[in-house]
Amino acid sequence: MFDIFAQISIGWANAVSPINLFFCLIGVLLGTVVGVLPGIGPLVSISLLFPITLHLEPVSALIMLAGIYYGASYGGSTTSILLNLPGESASAITCLDGYPMAKQGRPGVALLITAITSFIGGSIGIVLLMMFAPAIASIGLRFGPAENFSLMLMALIAASVVGSGSSLKGVAMVIFGVTLGLVGTDPQTGVQRFVFGVPEFYEGLSLVALAMGLFGIPEIISSIRETRNTSVERQTVTLRSMIPTRKDLSQTWRPALRGSAIGSFFGVLPGTGGLIASFMSYSLEKRIARDPSRFGNGAIEGISGPEAANNAAAQTSFIPTLTLGIPGSATMAIMLSLLIVHGISPGPRMINEHPDVFWGLVMSFWIGNVLLLILNIPLIGIWVRLLTIPYNLLYPAILMFICIGAYSASKMPLEVGMVVGFGALGYLLRLLSFPAVPVILGFVLGPMIETQFVRSMLLSRGDFMTFVERPISASILAVAAAILIWAGYSALSGKGKPIIEEEE
Amino acid sequence: MHAIHKDLLGGSLLAAFGAFVAIYAMATLRIGSLQNVGPGGMLAACGILLVLIGIPIAIGGLRGGESIPPIERRPLAAILGSIAAFGILIGPTGLVPAVIAQVVISALAEETINWGRLVMTTAILVVLAILVFQVFLNLELVLIAGTGW
């Protein structure tokens, strides 16, 4: 028991060190900006900064990237409320009641409420993370290669199946990602695979280039065509206009708590996250409201619940990555890679072997959320003004960051060439309606899942049944099978899934 | 495009890719046995799975579905071209010419080009690039090849 307190205080000391405070601030500010600006999301920004963070201490790098991740959840709602345009996919629901509130002359209140409920959601998420992470990690310590394999398989299946579009295509993309991930030197035998004599491929294909090419480039290409007729109505969002009435507050706190619970749940599950959580929260609030007709016309529950949900999800989504080494989304996969590159193997042992990293990161979540709550309110004017930057200035800047970012990772022009190649691939995928997120997950997990499979087979001496004979592994596989069956059922019966795609 | 349905093309490409992977893996790498999985084992399995999944997708495309939307040739070529230009130029000529080339070529993605704005944008971005990457992050990139910068 005292052990945990000692570890937490190590983490706290780490988090409040001037350097890490600085990176936390940069991270959450960047995250808010990224969340506010439509067309660039946390996934692309984190992949852009990934090569640069290689020069930093792992804790500092993680603190900053994490700040971008949950910071974006705060920023995305700003454009939803003011412009009916979600800055981030998970903030789409906030448009439904946030924009009407703005039109009714209450944008300030909406913005403040989203900030507060985001903070509530984030805080509850962090508390749950702190409470459950050590316990989950200790369970994970008892996992062998077979259990790890089944867990990763389940995560991949969940990620490819949940969401809009054909599950078949999702699974195909995961396997495609795994194939790409296996290019390079085989960790087991040292043999070169699919390298075609190109020395730069010995270490495998570049995750940075893949992420930027698959997500950043197609987004830019399609955004150019859209006429950006976003006239930011000069709403005077004064500080005084933000003060909510007592009625507002009384209608807010319960949806916020409910939303936090929903968000925390969906955040932990692989393949789901803020978007589904906010959607579910909205549906729930509408269903239990005394007067559902208010929804869509500025009902405050319509923003409190979903905003709490997506921030709670942003925090709890760190749980599987940090405690078990299983990323639940493409963004988490990139953060996982960051840890691996720095020599920290994420998983059950990480809490005990690197408490400074783990608890430092968790404590930084507190700092970050407080910073976001305080900063978002006065800085709203700046965010609004950011939106007036025409896209024609923005996209060359984004492209430039992509180019230099990719180049700086390895100082190899080929890295930039890979961005071009993956960019074309990303465009093709979008054209043919194939989801891109599962590719990244497959890419990162591919080598790991192969290692676990090979080890399981070595231990069981070629007995394939070992995955079902071991009880934990068997139960995980049963869950995975259930997900597959559900997917197959809803596909065949033509019920169709809600049009939700977890972008990041 | 011609009335080829999305899934027909998508599924076929997938299956073709999978076949290539599986065949190449089996030809050049040791597959091994279940007990002793070789480097090619997982790759071949993935390739085969892709073929198995690609075929139903393609067949689904035969029965109808959406057709392929038109390719936005101009933005696609401009954006990819601008990145390629950067990659080609940065080694021999340094950061500044590479950024200039990148910004100018990417501007071709738009229908109309406002030259005044383009010059200003280029100038801003070159300065930004130098500030952020050279000064702030100390990446030690060659600015203009041949000069001492």
Tab-separated table of C-alpha atoms in Angstrom, chain A residues 47-279:
chain	number	residue	atom	x	y	z
A	47	SER	CA	2.682	11.285	-35.742
A	48	LEU	CA	4.183	14.577	-36.893
A	49	LEU	CA	5.783	15.204	-33.545
A	50	PHE	CA	6.802	11.606	-32.993
A	51	PRO	CA	10.209	11.909	-34.715
A	52	ILE	CA	10.975	15.108	-32.873
A	53	THR	CA	10.154	13.604	-29.515
A	54	LEU	CA	12.768	10.940	-30.045
A	55	HIS	CA	15.324	13.438	-28.840
A	56	LEU	CA	13.482	14.004	-25.592
A	57	GLU	CA	13.213	12.057	-22.369
A	58	PRO	CA	10.472	9.436	-22.676
A	59	VAL	CA	8.386	10.940	-19.877
A	60	SER	CA	8.525	14.413	-21.375
A	61	ALA	CA	7.677	13.095	-24.818
A	62	LEU	CA	4.740	11.115	-23.502
A	63	ILE	CA	3.456	13.992	-21.402
A	64	MET	CA	3.414	16.258	-24.419
A	65	LEU	CA	1.835	13.764	-26.804
A	66	ALA	CA	-0.745	12.761	-24.227
A	67	GLY	CA	-1.511	16.428	-23.692
A	68	ILE	CA	-2.261	16.752	-27.380
A	69	TYR	CA	-4.481	13.711	-27.204
A	70	TYR	CA	-6.796	14.715	-24.383
A	71	GLY	CA	-6.386	18.414	-25.139
A	72	ALA	CA	-8.005	17.859	-28.495
A	73	SER	CA	-11.117	16.609	-26.733
A	74	TYR	CA	-11.432	20.026	-25.107
A	75	GLY	CA	-10.836	22.010	-28.283
A	76	GLY	CA	-13.031	20.114	-30.661
A	77	SER	CA	-16.214	21.324	-29.066
A	78	THR	CA	-15.371	24.977	-29.699
A	79	THR	CA	-16.031	24.809	-33.414
A	80	SER	CA	-18.984	22.501	-32.870
A	81	ILE	CA	-20.657	25.173	-30.790
A	82	LEU	CA	-19.658	28.219	-32.790
A	83	LEU	CA	-19.714	26.917	-36.326
A	84	ASN	CA	-21.679	23.670	-36.333
A	85	LEU	CA	-18.469	22.080	-37.559
A	86	PRO	CA	-16.765	19.511	-35.374
A	87	GLY	CA	-13.064	20.158	-34.997
A	88	GLU	CA	-12.595	16.576	-33.969
A	89	SER	CA	-14.722	13.575	-34.785
A	90	ALA	CA	-15.641	12.906	-31.162
A	91	SER	CA	-17.054	16.413	-30.851
A	92	ALA	CA	-19.587	15.928	-33.609
A	93	ILE	CA	-22.403	15.272	-31.144
A	94	THR	CA	-21.787	18.603	-29.460
A	95	CYS	CA	-22.992	20.329	-32.632
A	96	LEU	CA	-26.500	19.028	-32.080
A	97	ASP	CA	-27.257	21.108	-29.023
A	98	GLY	CA	-24.221	23.349	-28.796
A	99	TYR	CA	-24.839	25.199	-32.035
A	100	PRO	CA	-28.502	25.891	-31.245
A	101	MET	CA	-27.379	27.272	-27.911
A	102	ALA	CA	-25.035	29.621	-29.735
A	103	LYS	CA	-27.786	30.726	-32.042
A	104	GLN	CA	-29.949	31.427	-29.029
A	105	GLY	CA	-27.293	33.861	-27.925
A	106	ARG	CA	-25.698	31.642	-25.301
A	107	PRO	CA	-22.409	30.522	-26.855
A	108	GLY	CA	-20.428	31.536	-23.801
A	109	VAL	CA	-22.439	29.372	-21.482
A	110	ALA	CA	-22.140	26.432	-23.829
A	111	LEU	CA	-18.384	26.855	-24.034
A	112	LEU	CA	-17.984	27.118	-20.286
A	113	ILE	CA	-20.193	24.123	-19.612
A	114	THR	CA	-18.234	22.017	-22.069
A	115	ALA	CA	-15.009	23.049	-20.381
A	116	ILE	CA	-16.329	22.149	-16.939
A	117	THR	CA	-17.895	18.862	-17.922
A	118	SER	CA	-14.802	17.943	-19.899
A	119	PHE	CA	-12.837	18.486	-16.723
A	120	ILE	CA	-15.247	16.360	-14.708
A	121	GLY	CA	-15.064	13.583	-17.254
A	122	GLY	CA	-11.297	13.765	-17.444
A	123	SER	CA	-10.914	13.747	-13.675
A	124	ILE	CA	-13.130	10.731	-13.198
A	125	GLY	CA	-11.240	8.980	-15.946
A	126	ILE	CA	-7.924	9.691	-14.226
A	127	VAL	CA	-9.223	8.504	-10.858
A	128	LEU	CA	-10.348	5.235	-12.399
A	129	LEU	CA	-7.019	4.918	-14.144
A	130	MET	CA	-5.178	5.372	-10.863
A	131	MET	CA	-7.424	2.940	-9.037
A	132	PHE	CA	-7.454	0.127	-11.524
A	133	ALA	CA	-4.190	0.290	-13.374
A	134	PRO	CA	-2.038	-1.418	-10.722
A	135	ALA	CA	-4.611	-4.167	-10.283
A	136	ILE	CA	-4.912	-4.784	-13.998
A	137	ALA	CA	-1.172	-4.804	-14.339
A	138	SER	CA	-0.800	-7.433	-11.650
A	139	ILE	CA	-3.296	-9.627	-13.457
A	140	GLY	CA	-1.360	-9.037	-16.630
A	141	LEU	CA	1.821	-10.260	-15.004
A	142	ARG	CA	0.353	-13.718	-14.930
A	143	PHE	CA	-0.207	-13.692	-18.665
A	144	GLY	CA	1.910	-15.948	-20.810
A	145	PRO	CA	2.502	-15.694	-24.548
A	146	ALA	CA	-0.750	-17.499	-25.279
A	147	GLU	CA	-2.792	-15.012	-23.280
A	148	ASN	CA	-0.948	-12.086	-24.825
A	149	PHE	CA	-1.602	-13.444	-28.282
A	150	SER	CA	-5.307	-13.876	-27.619
A	151	LEU	CA	-5.530	-10.415	-26.095
A	152	MET	CA	-3.853	-8.784	-29.071
A	153	LEU	CA	-5.993	-10.781	-31.453
A	154	MET	CA	-9.117	-9.654	-29.657
A	155	ALA	CA	-7.970	-6.047	-29.757
A	156	LEU	CA	-7.336	-6.287	-33.489
A	157	ILE	CA	-10.695	-7.899	-34.133
A	158	ALA	CA	-12.519	-5.340	-32.012
A	159	ALA	CA	-10.760	-2.490	-33.746
A	160	SER	CA	-11.533	-3.778	-37.198
A	161	VAL	CA	-15.117	-4.684	-36.571
A	162	VAL	CA	-16.520	-1.890	-34.457
A	163	GLY	CA	-17.331	1.136	-36.478
A	164	SER	CA	-19.014	1.916	-39.688
A	165	GLY	CA	-18.470	0.198	-42.939
A	166	SER	CA	-17.879	-3.348	-43.771
A	167	SER	CA	-16.339	-5.451	-41.038
A	168	LEU	CA	-14.835	-7.552	-43.759
A	169	LYS	CA	-12.912	-4.573	-45.040
A	170	GLY	CA	-11.851	-3.722	-41.508
A	171	VAL	CA	-10.410	-7.180	-40.961
A	172	ALA	CA	-8.739	-7.011	-44.362
A	173	MET	CA	-7.088	-3.735	-43.411
A	174	VAL	CA	-5.837	-5.115	-40.121
A	175	ILE	CA	-4.215	-8.040	-41.895
A	176	PHE	CA	-2.836	-5.654	-44.491
A	177	GLY	CA	-1.323	-3.604	-41.682
A	178	VAL	CA	0.178	-6.692	-40.099
A	179	THR	CA	1.753	-7.603	-43.431
A	180	LEU	CA	3.330	-4.169	-43.710
A	181	GLY	CA	4.502	-4.394	-40.144
A	182	LEU	CA	6.339	-7.618	-40.769
A	183	VAL	CA	8.535	-6.071	-43.447
A	184	GLY	CA	12.093	-5.807	-42.280
A	185	THR	CA	14.267	-7.934	-40.091
A	186	ASP	CA	12.557	-10.846	-38.414
A	187	PRO	CA	13.189	-10.467	-34.677
A	188	GLN	CA	13.191	-14.204	-34.174
A	189	THR	CA	15.681	-15.250	-36.801
A	190	GLY	CA	17.327	-12.104	-38.124
A	191	VAL	CA	16.267	-12.884	-41.655
A	192	GLN	CA	15.368	-9.999	-43.964
A	193	ARG	CA	11.790	-10.096	-45.105
A	194	PHE	CA	10.351	-8.337	-48.154
A	195	VAL	CA	13.171	-5.898	-48.109
A	196	PHE	CA	13.909	-6.122	-51.835
A	197	GLY	CA	17.474	-5.164	-51.228
A	198	VAL	CA	16.706	-1.717	-49.883
A	199	PRO	CA	18.857	-1.113	-46.816
A	200	GLU	CA	16.518	1.540	-45.434
A	201	PHE	CA	13.876	-1.126	-44.998
A	202	TYR	CA	15.977	-3.271	-42.683
A	203	GLU	CA	14.368	-1.708	-39.658
A	204	GLY	CA	10.952	-2.004	-41.153
A	205	LEU	CA	8.735	0.528	-42.810
A	206	SER	CA	8.331	3.857	-41.154
A	207	LEU	CA	5.371	4.241	-38.831
A	208	VAL	CA	5.610	7.999	-39.096
A	209	ALA	CA	5.430	7.931	-42.887
A	210	LEU	CA	2.565	5.450	-42.760
A	211	ALA	CA	0.486	7.500	-40.345
A	212	MET	CA	1.082	10.754	-42.159
A	213	GLY	CA	0.476	9.228	-45.551
A	214	LEU	CA	-2.653	7.330	-44.625
A	215	PHE	CA	-4.296	10.083	-42.597
A	216	GLY	CA	-2.756	13.461	-43.173
A	217	ILE	CA	-2.431	13.463	-46.936
A	218	PRO	CA	-5.897	12.240	-47.953
A	219	GLU	CA	-7.404	14.685	-45.476
A	220	ILE	CA	-5.567	17.588	-47.068
A	221	ILE	CA	-6.406	16.489	-50.601
A	222	SER	CA	-10.099	16.244	-49.902
A	223	SER	CA	-10.183	19.411	-47.816
A	224	ILE	CA	-8.833	21.547	-50.620
A	225	ARG	CA	-11.860	20.917	-52.745
A	226	GLU	CA	-14.287	21.915	-50.031
A	227	THR	CA	-15.103	25.564	-50.265
A	228	ARG	CA	-14.355	26.918	-46.891
A	229	ASN	CA	-17.304	29.175	-46.444
A	230	THR	CA	-16.931	29.293	-42.741
A	231	SER	CA	-17.704	32.795	-41.722
A	232	VAL	CA	-17.030	32.965	-38.062
A	233	GLU	CA	-19.925	34.973	-36.806
A	234	ARG	CA	-18.480	37.667	-34.689
A	235	GLN	CA	-20.110	36.412	-31.571
A	236	THR	CA	-19.040	38.444	-28.676
A	237	VAL	CA	-18.061	35.828	-26.221
A	238	THR	CA	-17.384	37.923	-23.182
A	239	LEU	CA	-16.431	36.441	-19.882
A	240	ARG	CA	-19.624	37.627	-18.312
A	241	SER	CA	-21.726	36.004	-20.977
A	242	MET	CA	-20.315	32.709	-19.907
A	243	ILE	CA	-21.885	32.554	-16.491
A	244	PRO	CA	-24.464	29.804	-16.444
A	245	THR	CA	-27.742	30.067	-14.598
A	246	ARG	CA	-28.530	27.904	-11.617
A	247	LYS	CA	-30.916	25.947	-13.775
A	248	ASP	CA	-28.139	25.254	-16.239
A	249	LEU	CA	-25.939	23.887	-13.508
A	250	SER	CA	-28.627	21.730	-11.989
A	251	GLN	CA	-29.291	20.221	-15.376
A	252	THR	CA	-25.639	19.604	-15.973
A	253	TRP	CA	-24.081	17.686	-13.161
A	254	ARG	CA	-26.054	14.500	-13.494
A	255	PRO	CA	-25.521	14.052	-17.230
A	256	ALA	CA	-21.866	14.845	-16.645
A	257	LEU	CA	-21.531	12.029	-14.144
A	258	ARG	CA	-23.430	9.620	-16.336
A	259	GLY	CA	-21.366	10.657	-19.304
A	260	SER	CA	-18.163	10.115	-17.354
A	261	ALA	CA	-19.219	6.588	-16.517
A	262	ILE	CA	-20.115	5.795	-20.116
A	263	GLY	CA	-16.922	7.374	-21.389
A	264	SER	CA	-14.698	5.555	-18.935
A	265	PHE	CA	-16.209	2.263	-20.021
A	266	PHE	CA	-15.861	2.793	-23.730
A	267	GLY	CA	-12.428	4.290	-23.389
A	268	VAL	CA	-10.980	1.109	-22.001
A	269	LEU	CA	-12.361	-1.110	-24.740
A	270	PRO	CA	-10.145	-1.466	-27.774
A	271	GLY	CA	-11.654	-0.146	-30.941
A	272	THR	CA	-14.066	2.207	-29.197
A	273	GLY	CA	-13.425	5.571	-27.720
A	274	GLY	CA	-14.655	9.113	-27.423
A	275	LEU	CA	-16.867	9.096	-30.477
A	276	ILE	CA	-18.998	6.107	-29.538
A	277	ALA	CA	-18.990	7.197	-25.910
A	278	SER	CA	-20.339	10.651	-26.708
A	279	PHE	CA	-22.926	9.178	-29.048
